[in-house]
């Protein structure tokens, strides 16, 4: 005859396995990437978050940006006499920000001592009240470059936000400029128009952040449900166990 304690133990074991499975889902990536035969990219760790701002003619901040920046750049190496691809972090403590603001356009230029100038151009559609990065350009003259590097793309549509809100994306994003240049952004928050009190307004999150939040909520609800099932199973098993003792 199967005892009540045995049933209770099997219930607890089953629900424990479910909890462990849910935790594994939370810790795994949202989507499983297919196996790759390409060697992993060797580059620096995540860049530090830089705090950049542009001041308007009236003395108030008209553009504000917090972001870690990483360049994926291909250039002709003087020492190796061939094209190389490098991953380089923009170091905030060696850079300075400049730029300009207008009614429907804004510009942020980030320059460092290594003769690197990275420029973001923002455009505002005054009808839809939407803004975005419409152009990115980079000029660099590093010691190992056979000749100065220059890249520009004026037909972009990145970091799309709404006037009166900042745009936020904590997850890594890659902004492709041209074949020889793309930019990885980390922990990004930017607002090029409509700043109030020299600080960010409420943030509109990117889809990557929203997906992570949704997964965390689903897993949290699932874990709470499983814990409740374990508790109910335990209480039912305990009551049946006491009832069995009384019958005997």
CSV table of C-alpha atoms in Angstrom, one decimal:
chain,number,residue,atom,x,y,z
A,1,UNK,CA,0.0,0.0,0.0
A,2,UNK,CA,1.3,3.4,-0.9
A,3,UNK,CA,1.8,5.7,2.1
A,4,UNK,CA,0.7,9.3,2.2
A,5,UNK,CA,4.3,10.3,3.0
A,6,UNK,CA,5.4,8.7,-0.2
A,7,UNK,CA,2.9,10.6,-2.3
A,8,UNK,CA,3.9,13.8,-0.5
A,9,UNK,CA,7.6,13.1,-1.2
A,10,UNK,CA,6.9,12.5,-4.9
A,11,UNK,CA,4.9,15.8,-5.1
A,12,UNK,CA,7.8,17.7,-3.5
A,13,UNK,CA,10.4,16.1,-5.8
A,14,UNK,CA,8.3,16.9,-8.9
A,15,UNK,CA,7.7,20.5,-8.0
A,16,UNK,CA,11.4,20.9,-7.1
A,17,UNK,CA,12.4,19.8,-10.6
A,18,UNK,CA,9.9,22.3,-12.1
A,19,UNK,CA,11.4,25.1,-10.0
A,20,UNK,CA,15.0,24.2,-11.1
A,21,UNK,CA,13.8,24.1,-14.7
A,22,UNK,CA,12.3,27.6,-14.4
A,23,UNK,CA,15.5,29.0,-12.8
A,24,UNK,CA,17.5,27.5,-15.7
A,25,UNK,CA,15.2,29.3,-18.2
A,26,UNK,CA,15.7,32.6,-16.4
A,27,UNK,CA,19.5,32.2,-16.5
A,28,UNK,CA,19.7,31.2,-20.1
A,29,UNK,CA,19.6,33.7,-23.0
A,30,UNK,CA,16.2,34.8,-24.4
A,31,UNK,CA,17.0,33.1,-27.7
A,32,UNK,CA,19.5,30.3,-28.3
A,33,UNK,CA,22.1,31.2,-30.8
A,34,UNK,CA,23.1,28.5,-33.3
A,35,UNK,CA,26.5,26.9,-32.9
A,36,UNK,CA,29.2,28.9,-34.6
A,37,UNK,CA,32.5,27.7,-36.1
A,38,UNK,CA,33.9,31.3,-36.0
A,39,UNK,CA,36.5,32.0,-33.3
A,40,UNK,CA,35.1,34.3,-30.6
A,41,UNK,CA,35.9,38.0,-31.0
A,42,UNK,CA,39.0,39.0,-29.0
A,43,UNK,CA,38.6,42.5,-27.8
A,44,UNK,CA,38.5,44.7,-24.7
A,45,UNK,CA,36.0,44.3,-21.9
A,46,UNK,CA,32.8,46.4,-21.9
A,47,UNK,CA,33.6,50.1,-22.1
A,48,UNK,CA,33.0,52.5,-19.2
A,49,UNK,CA,29.9,54.7,-19.4
A,50,UNK,CA,30.7,58.2,-20.6
A,51,UNK,CA,28.6,61.2,-19.6
A,52,UNK,CA,28.4,63.7,-22.5
A,53,UNK,CA,26.4,66.9,-22.8
A,54,UNK,CA,26.0,69.8,-25.2
A,55,UNK,CA,25.2,73.3,-23.9
A,56,UNK,CA,23.0,75.6,-26.0
A,57,UNK,CA,23.4,79.3,-26.6
A,58,UNK,CA,21.2,80.1,-23.6
A,59,UNK,CA,23.6,78.2,-21.3
A,60,UNK,CA,21.3,75.3,-20.6
A,61,UNK,CA,22.0,71.6,-21.6
A,62,UNK,CA,20.3,70.9,-24.9
A,63,UNK,CA,21.7,67.4,-25.5
A,64,UNK,CA,22.5,64.7,-22.9
A,65,UNK,CA,24.0,61.3,-23.5
A,66,UNK,CA,25.2,58.5,-21.1
A,67,UNK,CA,26.7,55.5,-23.0
A,68,UNK,CA,29.6,53.1,-23.3
A,69,UNK,CA,31.0,53.1,-26.8
A,70,UNK,CA,33.1,50.5,-28.6
A,71,UNK,CA,34.4,50.7,-32.2
A,72,UNK,CA,34.6,47.8,-34.5
A,73,UNK,CA,36.9,49.2,-37.2
A,74,UNK,CA,38.8,47.8,-40.2
A,75,UNK,CA,41.8,49.8,-41.4
A,76,UNK,CA,45.1,49.4,-43.3
A,77,UNK,CA,47.9,48.7,-40.8
A,78,UNK,CA,51.3,50.3,-41.5
A,79,UNK,CA,53.2,47.7,-39.4
A,80,UNK,CA,51.5,44.6,-40.8
A,81,UNK,CA,51.0,46.0,-44.3
A,82,UNK,CA,47.5,44.6,-44.5
A,83,UNK,CA,43.9,45.4,-43.4
A,84,UNK,CA,43.2,44.6,-39.8
A,85,UNK,CA,39.9,44.6,-37.8
A,86,UNK,CA,40.2,46.0,-34.3
A,87,UNK,CA,37.8,46.5,-31.4
A,88,UNK,CA,38.5,49.7,-29.5
A,89,UNK,CA,36.8,51.2,-26.5
A,90,UNK,CA,36.1,54.9,-26.3
A,91,UNK,CA,37.6,56.0,-22.9
A,92,UNK,CA,35.5,58.7,-21.3
A,93,UNK,CA,38.3,60.0,-19.1
A,94,UNK,CA,40.3,61.0,-22.2
A,95,UNK,CA,37.5,62.4,-24.3
A,96,UNK,CA,35.7,65.7,-24.5
A,97,UNK,CA,32.2,66.5,-25.9
A,98,UNK,CA,31.2,69.3,-28.1
A,99,UNK,CA,28.3,69.9,-30.4
A,100,UNK,CA,25.3,72.1,-31.3
A,101,UNK,CA,21.6,72.2,-31.0
A,102,UNK,CA,18.9,73.6,-33.3
A,103,UNK,CA,15.1,73.3,-33.5
A,104,UNK,CA,15.1,70.1,-35.5
A,105,UNK,CA,18.7,69.0,-35.5
A,106,UNK,CA,21.4,68.3,-33.0
A,107,UNK,CA,25.0,67.2,-33.1
A,108,UNK,CA,27.3,65.5,-30.5
A,109,UNK,CA,31.0,65.1,-31.2
A,110,UNK,CA,33.2,63.0,-29.0
A,111,UNK,CA,36.9,63.6,-29.4
A,112,UNK,CA,40.0,62.2,-27.7
A,113,UNK,CA,43.7,62.7,-27.6
A,114,UNK,CA,44.4,59.9,-30.1
A,115,UNK,CA,42.9,62.1,-32.8
A,116,UNK,CA,39.6,60.2,-32.9
A,117,UNK,CA,36.4,62.2,-33.6
A,118,UNK,CA,33.1,60.4,-33.4
A,119,UNK,CA,30.1,62.4,-34.4
A,120,UNK,CA,26.3,61.7,-34.0
A,121,UNK,CA,23.8,63.7,-35.8
A,122,UNK,CA,20.2,63.7,-34.5
A,123,UNK,CA,17.1,64.8,-36.5
A,124,UNK,CA,13.7,65.7,-35.2
A,125,UNK,CA,10.5,65.3,-37.2
A,126,UNK,CA,8.4,68.2,-35.9
A,127,UNK,CA,5.2,66.7,-37.3
A,128,UNK,CA,5.5,63.2,-35.7
A,129,UNK,CA,7.5,64.5,-32.7
A,130,UNK,CA,10.0,61.6,-33.3
A,131,UNK,CA,13.8,61.9,-33.3
A,132,UNK,CA,16.5,59.6,-34.3
A,133,UNK,CA,20.2,59.3,-35.2
A,134,UNK,CA,20.3,60.2,-38.9
A,135,UNK,CA,24.1,60.3,-39.4
A,136,UNK,CA,27.3,59.0,-37.8
A,137,UNK,CA,30.8,59.8,-38.9
A,138,UNK,CA,34.2,58.9,-37.6
A,139,UNK,CA,37.7,60.2,-38.4
A,140,UNK,CA,40.8,58.7,-36.8
A,141,UNK,CA,44.5,59.0,-37.3
A,142,UNK,CA,46.1,56.3,-35.1
A,143,UNK,CA,49.8,55.6,-35.1
A,144,UNK,CA,49.5,52.2,-36.8
A,145,UNK,CA,47.2,53.5,-39.6
A,146,UNK,CA,48.8,53.7,-43.0
A,147,UNK,CA,46.5,56.6,-43.7
A,148,UNK,CA,43.8,58.5,-41.7
A,149,UNK,CA,40.5,56.6,-41.4
A,150,UNK,CA,37.3,58.3,-42.4
A,151,UNK,CA,33.7,56.9,-42.5
A,152,UNK,CA,30.3,58.5,-42.8
A,153,UNK,CA,26.7,57.4,-43.3
A,154,UNK,CA,24.0,60.0,-43.5
A,155,UNK,CA,21.1,57.6,-44.1
A,156,UNK,CA,20.7,56.0,-40.7
A,157,UNK,CA,17.7,55.5,-38.4
A,158,UNK,CA,19.0,54.5,-35.0
A,159,UNK,CA,18.0,55.3,-31.4
A,160,UNK,CA,14.5,56.4,-32.3
A,161,UNK,CA,12.6,58.3,-29.5
A,162,UNK,CA,9.8,60.7,-28.9
A,163,UNK,CA,10.1,64.4,-28.2
A,164,UNK,CA,9.8,65.0,-24.4
A,165,UNK,CA,11.3,61.6,-23.6
A,166,UNK,CA,14.8,60.1,-23.4
A,167,UNK,CA,15.8,56.9,-25.2
A,168,UNK,CA,17.2,54.1,-23.1
A,169,UNK,CA,18.8,50.8,-24.0
A,170,UNK,CA,21.0,49.1,-21.3
A,171,UNK,CA,21.5,46.0,-23.5
A,172,UNK,CA,24.3,46.0,-26.1
A,173,UNK,CA,23.3,47.4,-29.5
A,174,UNK,CA,25.3,47.5,-32.7
A,175,UNK,CA,25.0,50.5,-34.9
A,176,UNK,CA,26.4,49.7,-38.4
A,177,UNK,CA,27.8,52.7,-40.1
A,178,UNK,CA,29.7,51.3,-43.1
A,179,UNK,CA,31.3,47.9,-43.8
A,180,UNK,CA,34.5,49.0,-42.2
A,181,UNK,CA,32.9,50.6,-39.1
A,182,UNK,CA,30.2,49.6,-36.6
A,183,UNK,CA,29.6,50.9,-33.1
A,184,UNK,CA,28.6,48.9,-30.0
A,185,UNK,CA,26.6,50.8,-27.4
A,186,UNK,CA,26.2,49.8,-23.8
A,187,UNK,CA,24.0,51.2,-21.0
A,188,UNK,CA,22.8,53.9,-23.3
A,189,UNK,CA,20.5,56.8,-22.5
A,190,UNK,CA,20.2,59.8,-24.7
A,191,UNK,CA,18.0,62.8,-25.2
A,192,UNK,CA,18.8,65.3,-27.9
A,193,UNK,CA,15.7,67.5,-27.8
A,194,UNK,CA,13.3,68.9,-25.2
A,195,UNK,CA,15.4,68.6,-22.1
A,196,UNK,CA,14.0,70.1,-18.9
A,197,UNK,CA,16.1,71.2,-15.9
A,198,UNK,CA,19.3,69.9,-17.6
A,199,UNK,CA,18.3,66.3,-16.9
A,200,UNK,CA,16.7,63.3,-18.7
A,201,UNK,CA,13.0,63.1,-19.0
A,202,UNK,CA,11.1,59.8,-18.6
A,203,UNK,CA,12.7,57.1,-20.6
A,204,UNK,CA,11.4,55.0,-23.5
A,205,UNK,CA,13.1,51.7,-23.4
A,206,UNK,CA,14.4,49.8,-26.4
A,207,UNK,CA,12.8,46.5,-27.4
A,208,UNK,CA,15.8,44.5,-26.1
A,209,UNK,CA,15.3,45.9,-22.6
A,210,UNK,CA,11.5,45.3,-22.8
A,211,UNK,CA,12.1,41.6,-23.8
A,212,UNK,CA,14.4,41.1,-20.8
A,213,UNK,CA,11.8,42.6,-18.5
A,214,UNK,CA,9.0,40.5,-19.9
A,215,UNK,CA,11.1,37.3,-19.5
A,216,UNK,CA,11.9,38.2,-15.9
A,217,UNK,CA,8.3,38.8,-15.1
A,218,UNK,CA,7.1,35.5,-16.7
A,219,UNK,CA,9.7,33.6,-14.8
A,220,UNK,CA,8.9,35.3,-11.6
A,221,UNK,CA,5.2,34.5,-11.9
A,222,UNK,CA,6.1,30.9,-12.8
A,223,UNK,CA,8.3,30.6,-9.7
A,224,UNK,CA,5.7,32.1,-7.5
A,225,UNK,CA,3.1,29.6,-8.8
A,226,UNK,CA,5.4,26.7,-8.3
A,227,UNK,CA,6.2,27.7,-4.7
A,228,UNK,CA,2.4,27.9,-4.1
A,229,UNK,CA,2.0,24.4,-5.5
A,230,UNK,CA,4.7,23.1,-3.2
A,231,UNK,CA,3.1,24.7,-0.2
A,232,UNK,CA,-0.4,23.4,-1.0
A,233,UNK,CA,1.0,19.9,-1.7
A,234,UNK,CA,2.8,19.9,1.6
A,235,UNK,CA,-0.3,21.0,3.6
A,236,UNK,CA,-2.5,18.4,1.9
A,237,UNK,CA,0.1,15.7,2.5
A,238,UNK,CA,0.4,16.7,6.1
A,239,UNK,CA,-3.4,16.6,6.6
A,240,UNK,CA,-3.7,13.2,5.0
A,241,UNK,CA,-0.8,11.9,7.1
A,242,UNK,CA,-2.5,13.0,10.3
A,243,UNK,CA,-5.8,11.5,9.1
A,244,UNK,CA,-4.0,8.2,8.4
A,245,UNK,CA,-2.6,8.1,11.9
A,246,UNK,CA,-6.0,8.7,13.5
A,247,UNK,CA,-7.5,5.9,11.4
A,248,UNK,CA,-4.9,3.4,12.5
